[in-house]
């Protein structure tokens, strides 16, 4: 089936991929399941403001506290804009309808209490390789390590469908994600009025991810256009894998932070919050991570790879290598305290260098100014003050 619906669906998929909506959605769900916050909305707002400060700052700066007793400042505003806002409020009020409940079951973030992965049937090495490559194409599994993907591969179970079979019925509860090895399917969203939305999925891709993330009716049907060979994973297996991945990454990041002397004043909870805010930044051999004399704004932890720390006595002097840093080591920590110029340059040595970073601005937004936190430890504070002299 083809037609206008195919173009619309294709445009929607392109938009989601270009804007990174799928990846952001999975990222948010992973952290919510790991944290299980009492107020998910507040958690999401804080998460977005810490991870995407440049994109959220205008929203946070121009907003006002709805719980505040003070009235927002009265500015001269075009009356036509007021009319538009009144119309929008009226439309929003009238358009509110009951929606079907969609929820995500609670899962433990304690690795010792997670249900063990149940192994599926035996698979050949070729099957494992193909299935692993397909799972990595999905935004749901893209961030998992090779070992974590291997566990999912072991747990997957086979399924087949003949041409014309309905693999997923629109409206039914979803509890599986499928990896299509052979064949072709179409995803059809049928509506009471208007043109059906259709997307064709070819072999080498996954489908049905939303069904394992939320307990709710499937928004679309999936039908086999050709004979299909598939593997599937159930909801519990997928969610346990995602939560375990998030918990492991968080614990690893927190352990890195615990090794940084000037962050020794942080509590365990503060370290975990900071770990959640760390961003991944990758470099290749020869890339400049830090440049001597540039203002310091970002702190780096080496997650993998090796970097060289060099220093020049003067602008015309050749750089001298001071040391090399590798996994778990860090550089630029004083950027969390002030924007004083970098004292050395840092160059990526290995073909791939992965760093975890946090800016001074993000740190201040999450935990407050570090100099204030250092006052908890007089020796740490004195060391900081000595650096400023």
mmCIF file of C-alpha atoms in Angstrom:
data_model
loop_
_atom_site.group_PDB
_atom_site.id
_atom_site.type_symbol
_atom_site.label_atom_id
_atom_site.label_comp_id
_atom_site.label_asym_id
_atom_site.label_seq_id
_atom_site.Cartn_x
_atom_site.Cartn_y
_atom_site.Cartn_z
ATOM 1 C CA UNK A 1 0.000 0.000 0.000
ATOM 2 C CA UNK A 2 1.332 3.407 -0.916
ATOM 3 C CA UNK A 3 0.092 6.925 -1.270
ATOM 4 C CA UNK A 4 -0.067 10.160 0.745
ATOM 5 C CA UNK A 5 0.071 8.247 4.015
ATOM 6 C CA UNK A 6 3.482 6.835 3.148
ATOM 7 C CA UNK A 7 4.916 10.332 2.592
ATOM 8 C CA UNK A 8 3.425 11.645 5.833
ATOM 9 C CA UNK A 9 4.748 8.732 7.862
ATOM 10 C CA UNK A 10 8.149 9.010 6.216
ATOM 11 C CA UNK A 11 8.341 12.708 7.043
ATOM 12 C CA UNK A 12 7.424 11.978 10.637
ATOM 13 C CA UNK A 13 10.116 9.322 10.951
ATOM 14 C CA UNK A 14 12.705 11.632 9.346
ATOM 15 C CA UNK A 15 11.799 14.404 11.784
ATOM 16 C CA UNK A 16 12.131 12.083 14.803
ATOM 17 C CA UNK A 17 15.537 10.874 13.633
ATOM 18 C CA UNK A 18 16.889 14.312 12.655
ATOM 19 C CA UNK A 19 15.864 15.905 15.955
ATOM 20 C CA UNK A 20 17.016 12.942 18.035
ATOM 21 C CA UNK A 21 13.557 12.538 19.596
ATOM 22 C CA UNK A 22 13.751 8.728 19.705
ATOM 23 C CA UNK A 23 17.107 8.781 21.461
ATOM 24 C CA UNK A 24 15.970 11.463 23.917
ATOM 25 C CA UNK A 25 12.799 9.511 24.685
ATOM 26 C CA UNK A 26 14.735 6.330 25.484
ATOM 27 C CA UNK A 27 17.273 8.312 27.537
ATOM 28 C CA UNK A 28 14.528 9.883 29.655
ATOM 29 C CA UNK A 29 12.706 6.594 30.235
ATOM 30 C CA UNK A 30 15.924 4.839 31.263
ATOM 31 C CA UNK A 31 16.685 7.464 33.923
ATOM 32 C CA UNK A 32 13.096 7.619 35.170
ATOM 33 C CA UNK A 33 13.003 3.837 35.624
ATOM 34 C CA UNK A 34 16.339 3.907 37.430
ATOM 35 C CA UNK A 35 15.403 6.823 39.703
ATOM 36 C CA UNK A 36 11.637 6.235 40.116
ATOM 37 C CA UNK A 37 11.150 9.891 41.190
ATOM 38 C CA UNK A 38 8.087 10.844 43.230
ATOM 39 C CA UNK A 39 7.492 13.736 40.835
ATOM 40 C CA UNK A 40 8.342 12.547 37.294
ATOM 41 C CA UNK A 41 7.476 15.895 35.691
ATOM 42 C CA UNK A 42 9.866 17.810 37.941
ATOM 43 C CA UNK A 43 12.514 15.124 37.338
ATOM 44 C CA UNK A 44 12.151 15.518 33.561
ATOM 45 C CA UNK A 45 12.402 19.317 33.780
ATOM 46 C CA UNK A 46 15.540 19.126 35.926
ATOM 47 C CA UNK A 47 17.046 16.434 33.706
ATOM 48 C CA UNK A 48 16.505 18.466 30.534
ATOM 49 C CA UNK A 49 17.789 21.675 32.120
ATOM 50 C CA UNK A 50 21.012 19.970 33.256
ATOM 51 C CA UNK A 51 21.675 17.970 30.079
ATOM 52 C CA UNK A 52 20.508 20.550 27.551
ATOM 53 C CA UNK A 53 21.104 23.920 29.267
ATOM 54 C CA UNK A 54 21.458 25.909 26.049
ATOM 55 C CA UNK A 55 18.087 24.710 24.756
ATOM 56 C CA UNK A 56 16.160 24.998 28.024
ATOM 57 C CA UNK A 57 17.640 28.204 29.456
ATOM 58 C CA UNK A 58 15.270 30.559 27.571
ATOM 59 C CA UNK A 59 12.267 28.616 28.858
ATOM 60 C CA UNK A 60 13.503 28.681 32.440
ATOM 61 C CA UNK A 61 14.567 32.325 32.393
ATOM 62 C CA UNK A 62 11.322 33.676 30.934
ATOM 63 C CA UNK A 63 9.010 31.595 33.097
ATOM 64 C CA UNK A 64 7.590 32.507 36.503
ATOM 65 C CA UNK A 65 6.771 30.524 39.593
ATOM 66 C CA UNK A 66 3.063 29.612 39.577
ATOM 67 C CA UNK A 67 3.177 29.178 43.348
ATOM 68 C CA UNK A 68 4.522 32.666 43.912
ATOM 69 C CA UNK A 69 2.243 35.269 45.524
ATOM 70 C CA UNK A 70 3.742 38.042 43.397
ATOM 71 C CA UNK A 71 2.192 38.968 40.093
ATOM 72 C CA UNK A 72 4.338 38.805 36.955
ATOM 73 C CA UNK A 73 5.610 42.165 35.778
ATOM 74 C CA UNK A 74 3.191 44.156 33.631
ATOM 75 C CA UNK A 75 4.740 44.881 30.241
ATOM 76 C CA UNK A 76 3.261 46.611 27.242
ATOM 77 C CA UNK A 77 1.857 43.819 25.129
ATOM 78 C CA UNK A 78 0.051 43.936 21.831
ATOM 79 C CA UNK A 79 -3.644 43.410 22.587
ATOM 80 C CA UNK A 80 -3.919 41.150 19.562
ATOM 81 C CA UNK A 81 -1.428 38.810 21.246
ATOM 82 C CA UNK A 82 -3.638 38.736 24.329
ATOM 83 C CA UNK A 83 -6.585 37.790 22.134
ATOM 84 C CA UNK A 84 -4.536 34.994 20.569
ATOM 85 C CA UNK A 85 -3.581 33.657 23.977
ATOM 86 C CA UNK A 86 -7.226 33.825 25.132
ATOM 87 C CA UNK A 87 -8.266 31.883 22.052
ATOM 88 C CA UNK A 88 -5.542 29.332 22.699
ATOM 89 C CA UNK A 89 -6.619 28.877 26.314
ATOM 90 C CA UNK A 90 -10.248 28.461 25.201
ATOM 91 C CA UNK A 91 -9.283 25.947 22.527
ATOM 92 C CA UNK A 92 -7.119 23.993 24.942
ATOM 93 C CA UNK A 93 -9.909 23.863 27.498
ATOM 94 C CA UNK A 94 -12.485 22.680 24.971
ATOM 95 C CA UNK A 95 -10.210 20.108 23.385
ATOM 96 C CA UNK A 96 -9.436 18.213 26.583
ATOM 97 C CA UNK A 97 -10.641 14.634 26.260
ATOM 98 C CA UNK A 98 -10.256 11.455 28.204
ATOM 99 C CA UNK A 99 -7.274 9.480 27.038
ATOM 100 C CA UNK A 100 -6.452 5.855 27.443
ATOM 101 C CA UNK A 101 -4.183 5.162 30.371
ATOM 102 C CA UNK A 102 -0.583 4.464 29.459
ATOM 103 C CA UNK A 103 1.822 3.414 32.173
ATOM 104 C CA UNK A 104 5.176 1.812 32.727
ATOM 105 C CA UNK A 105 5.463 -0.950 35.342
ATOM 106 C CA UNK A 106 7.833 -0.317 38.230
ATOM 107 C CA UNK A 107 11.132 -2.129 38.066
ATOM 108 C CA UNK A 108 13.815 -2.374 40.691
ATOM 109 C CA UNK A 109 17.098 -0.571 40.081
ATOM 110 C CA UNK A 110 18.889 -2.922 42.503
ATOM 111 C CA UNK A 111 20.941 -5.336 40.343
ATOM 112 C CA UNK A 112 20.759 -8.017 43.038
ATOM 113 C CA UNK A 113 16.949 -8.017 42.905
ATOM 114 C CA UNK A 114 16.573 -8.017 39.124
ATOM 115 C CA UNK A 115 15.205 -11.150 37.524
ATOM 116 C CA UNK A 116 17.976 -13.076 35.738
ATOM 117 C CA UNK A 117 17.909 -13.078 31.950
ATOM 118 C CA UNK A 118 16.276 -16.271 30.709
ATOM 119 C CA UNK A 119 18.273 -17.739 27.839
ATOM 120 C CA UNK A 120 16.433 -18.465 24.627
ATOM 121 C CA UNK A 121 17.097 -21.372 22.280
ATOM 122 C CA UNK A 122 20.572 -22.102 20.908
ATOM 123 C CA UNK A 123 21.766 -19.797 18.132
ATOM 124 C CA UNK A 124 24.585 -20.190 15.662
ATOM 125 C CA UNK A 125 27.404 -17.651 15.632
ATOM 126 C CA UNK A 126 25.992 -16.283 12.377
ATOM 127 C CA UNK A 127 22.545 -15.835 13.960
ATOM 128 C CA UNK A 128 24.072 -14.076 16.960
ATOM 129 C CA UNK A 129 26.042 -11.688 14.758
ATOM 130 C CA UNK A 130 23.055 -10.764 12.577
ATOM 131 C CA UNK A 131 20.714 -10.326 15.542
ATOM 132 C CA UNK A 132 23.249 -8.205 17.426
ATOM 133 C CA UNK A 133 23.691 -5.890 14.436
ATOM 134 C CA UNK A 134 19.913 -5.485 14.072
ATOM 135 C CA UNK A 135 19.416 -4.654 17.765
ATOM 136 C CA UNK A 136 22.062 -1.931 17.507
ATOM 137 C CA UNK A 137 20.027 -0.183 14.782
ATOM 138 C CA UNK A 138 17.271 0.562 17.294
ATOM 139 C CA UNK A 139 17.524 3.746 19.400
ATOM 140 C CA UNK A 140 16.283 1.587 22.267
ATOM 141 C CA UNK A 141 19.481 -0.488 22.326
ATOM 142 C CA UNK A 142 21.988 1.838 20.659
ATOM 143 C CA UNK A 143 23.695 2.848 23.918
ATOM 144 C CA UNK A 144 24.146 -0.689 25.268
ATOM 145 C CA UNK A 145 27.599 -2.231 25.519
ATOM 146 C CA UNK A 146 28.571 -5.286 23.478
ATOM 147 C CA UNK A 147 28.205 -7.489 26.573
ATOM 148 C CA UNK A 148 24.718 -6.121 27.273
ATOM 149 C CA UNK A 149 23.629 -6.680 23.662
ATOM 150 C CA UNK A 150 25.028 -10.226 23.859
ATOM 151 C CA UNK A 151 22.741 -10.945 26.828
ATOM 152 C CA UNK A 152 19.731 -9.782 24.819
ATOM 153 C CA UNK A 153 20.826 -11.902 21.870
ATOM 154 C CA UNK A 154 20.962 -14.962 24.125
ATOM 155 C CA UNK A 155 17.476 -14.202 25.482
ATOM 156 C CA UNK A 156 15.811 -13.676 22.081
ATOM 157 C CA UNK A 157 13.318 -16.221 20.800
ATOM 158 C CA UNK A 158 12.411 -17.033 17.182
ATOM 159 C CA UNK A 159 9.164 -16.220 15.399
ATOM 160 C CA UNK A 160 7.889 -16.450 11.820
ATOM 161 C CA UNK A 161 5.038 -14.929 9.825
ATOM 162 C CA UNK A 162 3.611 -15.718 6.403
ATOM 163 C CA UNK A 163 2.709 -13.099 3.813
ATOM 164 C CA UNK A 164 -0.483 -11.350 4.903
ATOM 165 C CA UNK A 165 -0.234 -12.358 8.572
ATOM 166 C CA UNK A 166 -0.902 -9.743 11.243
ATOM 167 C CA UNK A 167 2.115 -9.744 13.557
ATOM 168 C CA UNK A 168 0.828 -6.926 15.785
ATOM 169 C CA UNK A 169 -2.821 -5.879 15.969
ATOM 170 C CA UNK A 170 -3.598 -2.202 16.479
ATOM 171 C CA UNK A 171 -5.113 -1.653 19.922
ATOM 172 C CA UNK A 172 -3.744 -4.799 21.561
ATOM 173 C CA UNK A 173 -1.372 -4.573 24.509
ATOM 174 C CA UNK A 174 2.238 -4.655 23.408
ATOM 175 C CA UNK A 175 4.751 -6.823 25.230
ATOM 176 C CA UNK A 176 7.378 -7.665 22.585
ATOM 177 C CA UNK A 177 9.943 -5.970 20.372
ATOM 178 C CA UNK A 178 10.858 -7.714 17.122
ATOM 179 C CA UNK A 179 14.100 -7.893 15.120
ATOM 180 C CA UNK A 180 13.326 -8.604 11.473
ATOM 181 C CA UNK A 181 15.950 -10.905 9.945
ATOM 182 C CA UNK A 182 14.212 -11.818 6.688
ATOM 183 C CA UNK A 183 11.145 -10.471 4.875
ATOM 184 C CA UNK A 184 9.323 -7.160 4.939
ATOM 185 C CA UNK A 185 6.478 -5.704 7.008
ATOM 186 C CA UNK A 186 4.320 -2.623 6.928
ATOM 187 C CA UNK A 187 3.297 -0.574 9.957
ATOM 188 C CA UNK A 188 -0.262 0.675 9.466
ATOM 189 C CA UNK A 189 -2.046 3.186 11.687
ATOM 190 C CA UNK A 190 -5.717 3.009 10.755
ATOM 191 C CA UNK A 191 -7.915 5.964 11.663
ATOM 192 C CA UNK A 192 -11.674 6.425 11.551
ATOM 193 C CA UNK A 193 -11.318 9.386 9.250
ATOM 194 C CA UNK A 194 -8.553 10.324 6.858
ATOM 195 C CA UNK A 195 -5.757 8.410 5.179
ATOM 196 C CA UNK A 196 -4.070 5.514 6.917
ATOM 197 C CA UNK A 197 -0.447 6.108 7.917
ATOM 198 C CA UNK A 198 1.882 3.481 6.510
ATOM 199 C CA UNK A 199 5.599 2.783 7.010
ATOM 200 C CA UNK A 200 7.432 -0.131 5.368
ATOM 201 C CA UNK A 201 10.070 -1.866 7.510
ATOM 202 C CA UNK A 202 12.690 -3.970 5.737
ATOM 203 C CA UNK A 203 14.884 -6.777 7.051
ATOM 204 C CA UNK A 204 17.670 -5.570 9.313
ATOM 205 C CA UNK A 205 15.490 -3.352 11.496
ATOM 206 C CA UNK A 206 13.473 -3.538 14.720
ATOM 207 C CA UNK A 207 9.818 -2.723 15.271
ATOM 208 C CA UNK A 208 7.440 -2.680 18.227
ATOM 209 C CA UNK A 209 9.745 -0.809 20.637
ATOM 210 C CA UNK A 210 7.007 1.358 22.160
ATOM 211 C CA UNK A 211 5.083 -1.717 23.207
ATOM 212 C CA UNK A 212 7.827 -2.837 25.576
ATOM 213 C CA UNK A 213 8.346 0.618 27.063
ATOM 214 C CA UNK A 214 4.748 1.265 28.082
ATOM 215 C CA UNK A 215 1.741 -0.761 29.118
ATOM 216 C CA UNK A 216 -0.853 0.469 26.672
ATOM 217 C CA UNK A 217 -2.570 -0.339 23.393
ATOM 218 C CA UNK A 218 -0.468 -0.623 20.262
ATOM 219 C CA UNK A 219 -0.900 2.593 18.219
ATOM 220 C CA UNK A 220 -0.541 0.734 14.909
ATOM 221 C CA UNK A 221 -0.757 -2.703 13.308
ATOM 222 C CA UNK A 222 2.165 -4.564 11.743
ATOM 223 C CA UNK A 223 1.450 -6.858 8.786
ATOM 224 C CA UNK A 224 3.787 -9.140 6.850
ATOM 225 C CA UNK A 225 4.297 -8.106 3.222
ATOM 226 C CA UNK A 226 6.497 -11.150 2.658
ATOM 227 C CA UNK A 227 7.317 -14.314 4.569
ATOM 228 C CA UNK A 228 9.235 -13.161 7.648
ATOM 229 C CA UNK A 229 11.808 -14.628 9.983
ATOM 230 C CA UNK A 230 12.161 -12.723 13.254
ATOM 231 C CA UNK A 231 13.513 -12.797 16.770
ATOM 232 C CA UNK A 232 11.619 -11.197 19.647
ATOM 233 C CA UNK A 233 12.337 -9.998 23.186
ATOM 234 C CA UNK A 234 9.726 -9.637 25.928
ATOM 235 C CA UNK A 235 9.113 -6.465 27.904
ATOM 236 C CA UNK A 236 10.661 -7.612 31.195
ATOM 237 C CA UNK A 237 13.919 -8.706 29.537
ATOM 238 C CA UNK A 238 14.263 -5.415 27.670
ATOM 239 C CA UNK A 239 13.445 -3.194 30.626
ATOM 240 C CA UNK A 240 15.774 -5.048 32.971
ATOM 241 C CA UNK A 241 18.559 -4.674 30.415
ATOM 242 C CA UNK A 242 17.951 -0.927 30.043
ATOM 243 C CA UNK A 243 17.715 -0.307 33.778
ATOM 244 C CA UNK A 244 20.839 -2.386 34.450
ATOM 245 C CA UNK A 245 22.693 -0.383 31.774
ATOM 246 C CA UNK A 246 21.638 2.947 33.287
ATOM 247 C CA UNK A 247 22.534 1.850 36.823
ATOM 248 C CA UNK A 248 25.935 0.546 35.694
ATOM 249 C CA UNK A 249 26.765 3.742 33.789
ATOM 250 C CA UNK A 250 25.672 5.845 36.738
ATOM 251 C CA UNK A 251 27.727 3.842 39.232
ATOM 252 C CA UNK A 252 30.788 3.947 36.969
ATOM 253 C CA UNK A 253 30.490 7.709 36.504
ATOM 254 C CA UNK A 254 29.995 8.250 40.242
ATOM 255 C CA UNK A 255 33.106 6.160 40.940
ATOM 256 C CA UNK A 256 35.112 8.346 38.543
ATOM 257 C CA UNK A 257 33.852 11.466 40.319
ATOM 258 C CA UNK A 258 34.721 10.030 43.740
ATOM 259 C CA UNK A 259 38.383 9.877 42.666
ATOM 260 C CA UNK A 260 38.554 13.630 41.969
ATOM 261 C CA UNK A 261 40.093 15.311 45.055
ATOM 262 C CA UNK A 262 38.255 18.642 44.816
ATOM 263 C CA UNK A 263 34.946 16.761 44.591
ATOM 264 C CA UNK A 264 35.640 14.861 47.805
ATOM 265 C CA UNK A 265 33.297 17.223 49.664
ATOM 266 C CA UNK A 266 30.270 15.959 47.734
ATOM 267 C CA UNK A 267 27.838 13.564 49.346
ATOM 268 C CA UNK A 268 26.974 10.293 47.629
ATOM 269 C CA UNK A 269 23.629 11.724 46.527
ATOM 270 C CA UNK A 270 25.307 14.797 45.064
ATOM 271 C CA UNK A 271 27.788 12.626 43.178
ATOM 272 C CA UNK A 272 24.946 10.595 41.689
ATOM 273 C CA UNK A 273 23.159 13.763 40.567
ATOM 274 C CA UNK A 274 26.377 14.991 38.990
ATOM 275 C CA UNK A 275 26.938 11.590 37.359
ATOM 276 C CA UNK A 276 23.540 11.907 35.669
ATOM 277 C CA UNK A 277 24.582 15.264 34.212
ATOM 278 C CA UNK A 278 27.815 14.050 32.622
ATOM 279 C CA UNK A 279 27.891 14.259 28.828
ATOM 280 C CA UNK A 280 29.882 12.031 26.499
ATOM 281 C CA UNK A 281 32.332 13.777 24.175
ATOM 282 C CA UNK A 282 34.467 11.757 21.742
ATOM 283 C CA UNK A 283 37.787 12.583 20.092
ATOM 284 C CA UNK A 284 40.057 10.935 17.555
ATOM 285 C CA UNK A 285 43.857 10.789 17.453
ATOM 286 C CA UNK A 286 45.360 14.271 17.146
ATOM 287 C CA UNK A 287 42.266 16.154 18.323
ATOM 288 C CA UNK A 288 42.861 18.930 20.859
ATOM 289 C CA UNK A 289 40.788 18.272 23.982
ATOM 290 C CA UNK A 290 42.114 21.328 25.846
ATOM 291 C CA UNK A 291 44.326 24.133 24.582
ATOM 292 C CA UNK A 292 46.812 25.907 26.849
ATOM 293 C CA UNK A 293 45.767 29.478 27.786
ATOM 294 C CA UNK A 294 42.146 28.990 26.726
ATOM 295 C CA UNK A 295 39.630 29.871 29.472
ATOM 296 C CA UNK A 296 38.588 26.867 31.521
ATOM 297 C CA UNK A 297 34.880 26.069 31.368
ATOM 298 C CA UNK A 298 34.601 22.268 31.142
ATOM 299 C CA UNK A 299 35.921 19.394 33.265
ATOM 300 C CA UNK A 300 36.882 16.089 31.564
ATOM 301 C CA UNK A 301 37.106 12.502 32.786
ATOM 302 C CA UNK A 302 38.779 9.963 30.490
ATOM 303 C CA UNK A 303 36.341 7.070 30.093
ATOM 304 C CA UNK A 304 38.427 5.249 27.484
ATOM 305 C CA UNK A 305 41.531 5.918 25.434
ATOM 306 C CA UNK A 306 44.758 7.806 26.141
ATOM 307 C CA UNK A 307 45.543 11.528 26.004
ATOM 308 C CA UNK A 308 48.827 13.437 26.183
ATOM 309 C CA UNK A 309 49.241 16.462 28.450
ATOM 310 C CA UNK A 310 51.722 18.972 27.037
ATOM 311 C CA UNK A 311 52.924 22.423 28.082
ATOM 312 C CA UNK A 312 54.774 25.273 26.371
ATOM 313 C CA UNK A 313 57.032 27.574 28.399
ATOM 314 C CA UNK A 314 56.378 30.360 25.871
ATOM 315 C CA UNK A 315 54.383 30.745 22.648
ATOM 316 C CA UNK A 316 57.521 30.037 20.583
ATOM 317 C CA UNK A 317 58.752 27.113 22.701
ATOM 318 C CA UNK A 318 58.135 23.536 21.570
ATOM 319 C CA UNK A 319 55.522 21.652 23.627
ATOM 320 C CA UNK A 320 56.877 19.325 26.293
ATOM 321 C CA UNK A 321 54.882 16.235 27.272
ATOM 322 C CA UNK A 322 54.205 16.224 31.005
ATOM 323 C CA UNK A 323 52.294 12.960 31.253
ATOM 324 C CA UNK A 324 49.678 10.706 29.681
ATOM 325 C CA UNK A 325 46.244 10.033 31.093
ATOM 326 C CA UNK A 326 43.983 7.024 30.552
ATOM 327 C CA UNK A 327 40.717 5.504 31.777
ATOM 328 C CA UNK A 328 39.463 6.928 35.066
ATOM 329 C CA UNK A 329 41.887 9.850 35.133
ATOM 330 C CA UNK A 330 40.752 13.441 34.727
ATOM 331 C CA UNK A 331 41.853 16.860 33.555
ATOM 332 C CA UNK A 332 40.580 20.429 33.807
ATOM 333 C CA UNK A 333 38.961 20.031 37.216
ATOM 334 C CA UNK A 334 39.753 23.620 38.174
ATOM 335 C CA UNK A 335 37.334 24.733 35.475
ATOM 336 C CA UNK A 336 34.599 23.874 37.972
ATOM 337 C CA UNK A 337 35.979 26.580 40.253
ATOM 338 C CA UNK A 338 36.944 29.434 37.935
ATOM 339 C CA UNK A 339 37.608 30.309 34.309
ATOM 340 C CA UNK A 340 41.330 30.803 34.806
ATOM 341 C CA UNK A 341 43.371 29.950 31.667
ATOM 342 C CA UNK A 342 44.271 26.335 31.004
ATOM 343 C CA UNK A 343 47.774 25.565 32.227
ATOM 344 C CA UNK A 344 48.457 22.887 29.589
ATOM 345 C CA UNK A 345 47.140 21.366 26.380
ATOM 346 C CA UNK A 346 45.582 17.917 26.145
ATOM 347 C CA UNK A 347 45.798 15.948 22.885
ATOM 348 C CA UNK A 348 44.049 12.667 22.014
ATOM 349 C CA UNK A 349 46.642 9.932 21.398
ATOM 350 C CA UNK A 350 44.648 6.788 20.646
ATOM 351 C CA UNK A 351 42.344 6.423 17.669
ATOM 352 C CA UNK A 352 39.318 6.798 19.936
ATOM 353 C CA UNK A 353 39.117 8.809 23.147
ATOM 354 C CA UNK A 354 35.821 8.973 25.025
ATOM 355 C CA UNK A 355 35.426 11.564 27.778
ATOM 356 C CA UNK A 356 32.724 12.388 30.306
ATOM 357 C CA UNK A 357 32.286 16.130 30.705
ATOM 358 C CA UNK A 358 30.458 18.664 32.816
ATOM 359 C CA UNK A 359 30.591 22.435 32.513
ATOM 360 C CA UNK A 360 30.955 24.855 35.415
ATOM 361 C CA UNK A 361 27.536 26.304 34.565
ATOM 362 C CA UNK A 362 25.839 22.904 34.722
ATOM 363 C CA UNK A 363 27.614 22.074 37.990
ATOM 364 C CA UNK A 364 26.469 25.367 39.535
ATOM 365 C CA UNK A 365 22.885 24.801 38.404
ATOM 366 C CA UNK A 366 22.797 21.319 39.933
ATOM 367 C CA UNK A 367 24.712 21.728 43.182
ATOM 368 C CA UNK A 368 25.580 25.413 43.562
ATOM 369 C CA UNK A 369 29.024 27.053 43.277
ATOM 370 C CA UNK A 370 31.820 24.604 44.097
ATOM 371 C CA UNK A 371 33.756 27.148 46.215
ATOM 372 C CA UNK A 372 30.748 27.257 48.560
ATOM 373 C CA UNK A 373 30.684 23.455 48.767
ATOM 374 C CA UNK A 374 34.404 23.386 49.535
ATOM 375 C CA UNK A 375 33.724 25.314 52.732
ATOM 376 C CA UNK A 376 32.525 22.022 54.201
ATOM 377 C CA UNK A 377 36.207 21.006 54.224
ATOM 378 C CA UNK A 378 38.440 23.807 55.441
ATOM 379 C CA UNK A 379 41.596 22.276 53.974
ATOM 380 C CA UNK A 380 39.991 21.939 50.534
ATOM 381 C CA UNK A 381 38.743 25.516 50.741
ATOM 382 C CA UNK A 382 42.171 26.810 51.798
ATOM 383 C CA UNK A 383 43.747 24.973 48.855
ATOM 384 C CA UNK A 384 41.280 26.635 46.514
ATOM 385 C CA UNK A 385 41.963 30.073 47.957
ATOM 386 C CA UNK A 386 45.709 29.485 47.616
ATOM 387 C CA UNK A 387 45.234 28.747 43.917
ATOM 388 C CA UNK A 388 43.484 32.085 43.470
ATOM 389 C CA UNK A 389 46.366 34.094 44.932
#
